Tab-separated table of C-alpha atoms in Angstrom:
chain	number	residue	atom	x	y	z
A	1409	UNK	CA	-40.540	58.747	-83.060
A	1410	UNK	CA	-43.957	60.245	-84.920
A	1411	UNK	CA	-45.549	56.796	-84.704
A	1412	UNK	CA	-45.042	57.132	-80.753
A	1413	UNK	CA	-47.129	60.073	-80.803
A	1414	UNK	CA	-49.977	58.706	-82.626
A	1415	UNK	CA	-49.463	55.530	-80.584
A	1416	UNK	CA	-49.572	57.336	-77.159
A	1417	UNK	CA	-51.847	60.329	-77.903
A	1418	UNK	CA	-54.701	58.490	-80.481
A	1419	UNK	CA	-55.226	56.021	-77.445
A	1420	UNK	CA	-56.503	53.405	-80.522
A	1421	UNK	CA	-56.456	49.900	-80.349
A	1422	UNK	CA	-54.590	47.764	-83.193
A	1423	UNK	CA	-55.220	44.102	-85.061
A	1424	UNK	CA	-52.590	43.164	-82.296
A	1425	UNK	CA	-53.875	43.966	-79.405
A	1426	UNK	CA	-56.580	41.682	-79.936
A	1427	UNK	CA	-54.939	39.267	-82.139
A	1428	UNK	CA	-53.045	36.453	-80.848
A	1429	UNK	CA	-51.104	35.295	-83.850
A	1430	UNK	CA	-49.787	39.226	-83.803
A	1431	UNK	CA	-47.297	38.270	-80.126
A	1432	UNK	CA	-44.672	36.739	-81.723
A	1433	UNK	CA	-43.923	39.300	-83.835
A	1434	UNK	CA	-44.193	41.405	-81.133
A	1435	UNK	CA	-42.016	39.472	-78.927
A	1436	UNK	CA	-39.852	39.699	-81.518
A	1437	UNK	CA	-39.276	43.561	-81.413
A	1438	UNK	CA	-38.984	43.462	-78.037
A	1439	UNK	CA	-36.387	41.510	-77.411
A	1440	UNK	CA	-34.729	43.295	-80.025
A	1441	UNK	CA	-35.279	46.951	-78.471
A	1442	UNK	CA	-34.190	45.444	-75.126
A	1443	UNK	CA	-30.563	43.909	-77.075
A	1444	UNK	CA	-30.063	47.223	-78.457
A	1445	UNK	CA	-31.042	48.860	-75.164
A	1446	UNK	CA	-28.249	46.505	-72.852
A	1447	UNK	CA	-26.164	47.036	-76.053
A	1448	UNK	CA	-26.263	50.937	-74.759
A	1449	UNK	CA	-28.120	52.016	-78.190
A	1450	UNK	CA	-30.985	53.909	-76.725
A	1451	UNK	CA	-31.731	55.421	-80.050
A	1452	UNK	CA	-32.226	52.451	-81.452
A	1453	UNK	CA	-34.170	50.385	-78.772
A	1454	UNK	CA	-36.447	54.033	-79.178
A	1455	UNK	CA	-37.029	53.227	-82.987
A	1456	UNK	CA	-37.733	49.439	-82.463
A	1457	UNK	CA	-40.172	50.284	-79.518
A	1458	UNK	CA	-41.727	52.577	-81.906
A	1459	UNK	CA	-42.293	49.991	-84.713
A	1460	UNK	CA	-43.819	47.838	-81.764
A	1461	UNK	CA	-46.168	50.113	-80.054
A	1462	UNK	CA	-47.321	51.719	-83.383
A	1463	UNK	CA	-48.746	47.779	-83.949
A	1464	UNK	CA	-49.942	47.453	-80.281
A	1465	UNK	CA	-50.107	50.293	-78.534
A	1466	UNK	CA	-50.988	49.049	-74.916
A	1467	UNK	CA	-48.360	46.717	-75.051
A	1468	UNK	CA	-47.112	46.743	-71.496
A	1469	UNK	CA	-43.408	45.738	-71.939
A	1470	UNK	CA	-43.277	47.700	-74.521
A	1471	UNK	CA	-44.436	51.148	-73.210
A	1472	UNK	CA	-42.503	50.604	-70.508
A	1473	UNK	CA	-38.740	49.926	-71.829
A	1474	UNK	CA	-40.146	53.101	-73.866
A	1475	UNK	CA	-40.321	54.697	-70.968
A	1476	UNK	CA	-36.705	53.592	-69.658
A	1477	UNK	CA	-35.300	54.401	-73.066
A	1478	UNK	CA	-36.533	58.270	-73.226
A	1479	UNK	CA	-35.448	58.506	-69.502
A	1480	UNK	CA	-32.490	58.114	-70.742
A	1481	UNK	CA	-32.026	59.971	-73.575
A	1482	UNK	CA	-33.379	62.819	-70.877
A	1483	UNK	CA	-36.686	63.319	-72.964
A	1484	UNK	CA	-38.280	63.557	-69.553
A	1485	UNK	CA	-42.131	65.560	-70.508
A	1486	UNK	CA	-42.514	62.949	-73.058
A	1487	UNK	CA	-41.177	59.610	-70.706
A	1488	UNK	CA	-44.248	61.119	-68.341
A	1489	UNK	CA	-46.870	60.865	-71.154
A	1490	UNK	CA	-45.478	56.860	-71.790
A	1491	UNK	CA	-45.994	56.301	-68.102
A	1492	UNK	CA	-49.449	57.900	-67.568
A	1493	UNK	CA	-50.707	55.956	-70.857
A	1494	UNK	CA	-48.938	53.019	-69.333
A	1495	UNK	CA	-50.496	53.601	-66.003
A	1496	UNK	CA	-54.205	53.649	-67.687
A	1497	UNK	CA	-53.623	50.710	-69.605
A	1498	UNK	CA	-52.142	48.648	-66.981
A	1499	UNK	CA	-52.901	50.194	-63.097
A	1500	UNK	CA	-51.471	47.764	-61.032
A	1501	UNK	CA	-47.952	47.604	-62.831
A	1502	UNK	CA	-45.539	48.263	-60.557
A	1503	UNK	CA	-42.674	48.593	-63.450
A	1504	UNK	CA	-44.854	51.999	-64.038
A	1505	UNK	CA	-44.000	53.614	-60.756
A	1506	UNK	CA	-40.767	52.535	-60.417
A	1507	UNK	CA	-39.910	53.693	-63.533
A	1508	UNK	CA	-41.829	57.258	-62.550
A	1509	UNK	CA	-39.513	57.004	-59.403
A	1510	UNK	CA	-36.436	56.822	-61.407
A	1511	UNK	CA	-36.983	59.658	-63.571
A	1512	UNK	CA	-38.231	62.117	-60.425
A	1513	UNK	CA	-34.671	60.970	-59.091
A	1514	UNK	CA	-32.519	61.698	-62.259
A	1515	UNK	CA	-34.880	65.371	-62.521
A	1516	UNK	CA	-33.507	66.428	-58.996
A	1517	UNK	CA	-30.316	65.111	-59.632
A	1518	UNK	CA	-30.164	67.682	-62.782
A	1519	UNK	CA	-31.790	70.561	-61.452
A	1520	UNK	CA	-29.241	70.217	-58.021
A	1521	UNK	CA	-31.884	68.681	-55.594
């Protein structure tokens, strides 16, 4: 997940978040994370979310099933950096919070809350 981090941390934008002809591709990916994410491969959903944000790295749907997916593989300082860069990008999704939500719950469920 390297690309991730210079996705989420160098707070660039790509060719494709400006360039049309760059969604379906996009698309693309994401559909494939999400198969391999209901397929219960989190790992890999993680890798092909990678590939998509480190091409557009505001994509909403995309920082956000990255979110889900390092939720829950438990990676929970780094799900919190997805969400806040999420958050920024797009305020008023509600996906962002809900998802911020779930991973205060599973946090309290593992410390004993």
């Amino acid at each position: 997940m390297g690309r991730l981090f210079f996705c989420i941390f160098g707070g660039t934008m790509t060719i494709a978040d400006t360039d049309p002809a760059a969604q379906p591709s996009l698309e693309k990916r994401l559909e494939q994370a999400k198969a391999s994410l209901q397929n219960g491969d989190i790992k890999q959903a993680a890798q092909k979310l990678d590939q998509l944000l480190s091409i557009s790295s505001t994509h909403r749907d995309g920082l956000y099933y990255m979110a889900v997916c390092l939720r829950k593989l438990g990676e929970y300082n780094t799900v919190e950096e997805v969400l806040r860069q999420l958050k920024i990008a797009h305020p008023r999704y509600g996906r962002a919070f809900q998802e911020q939500g779930y991973c205060f719950l599973e946090q309290a469920k593992n410390v004993g809350v």
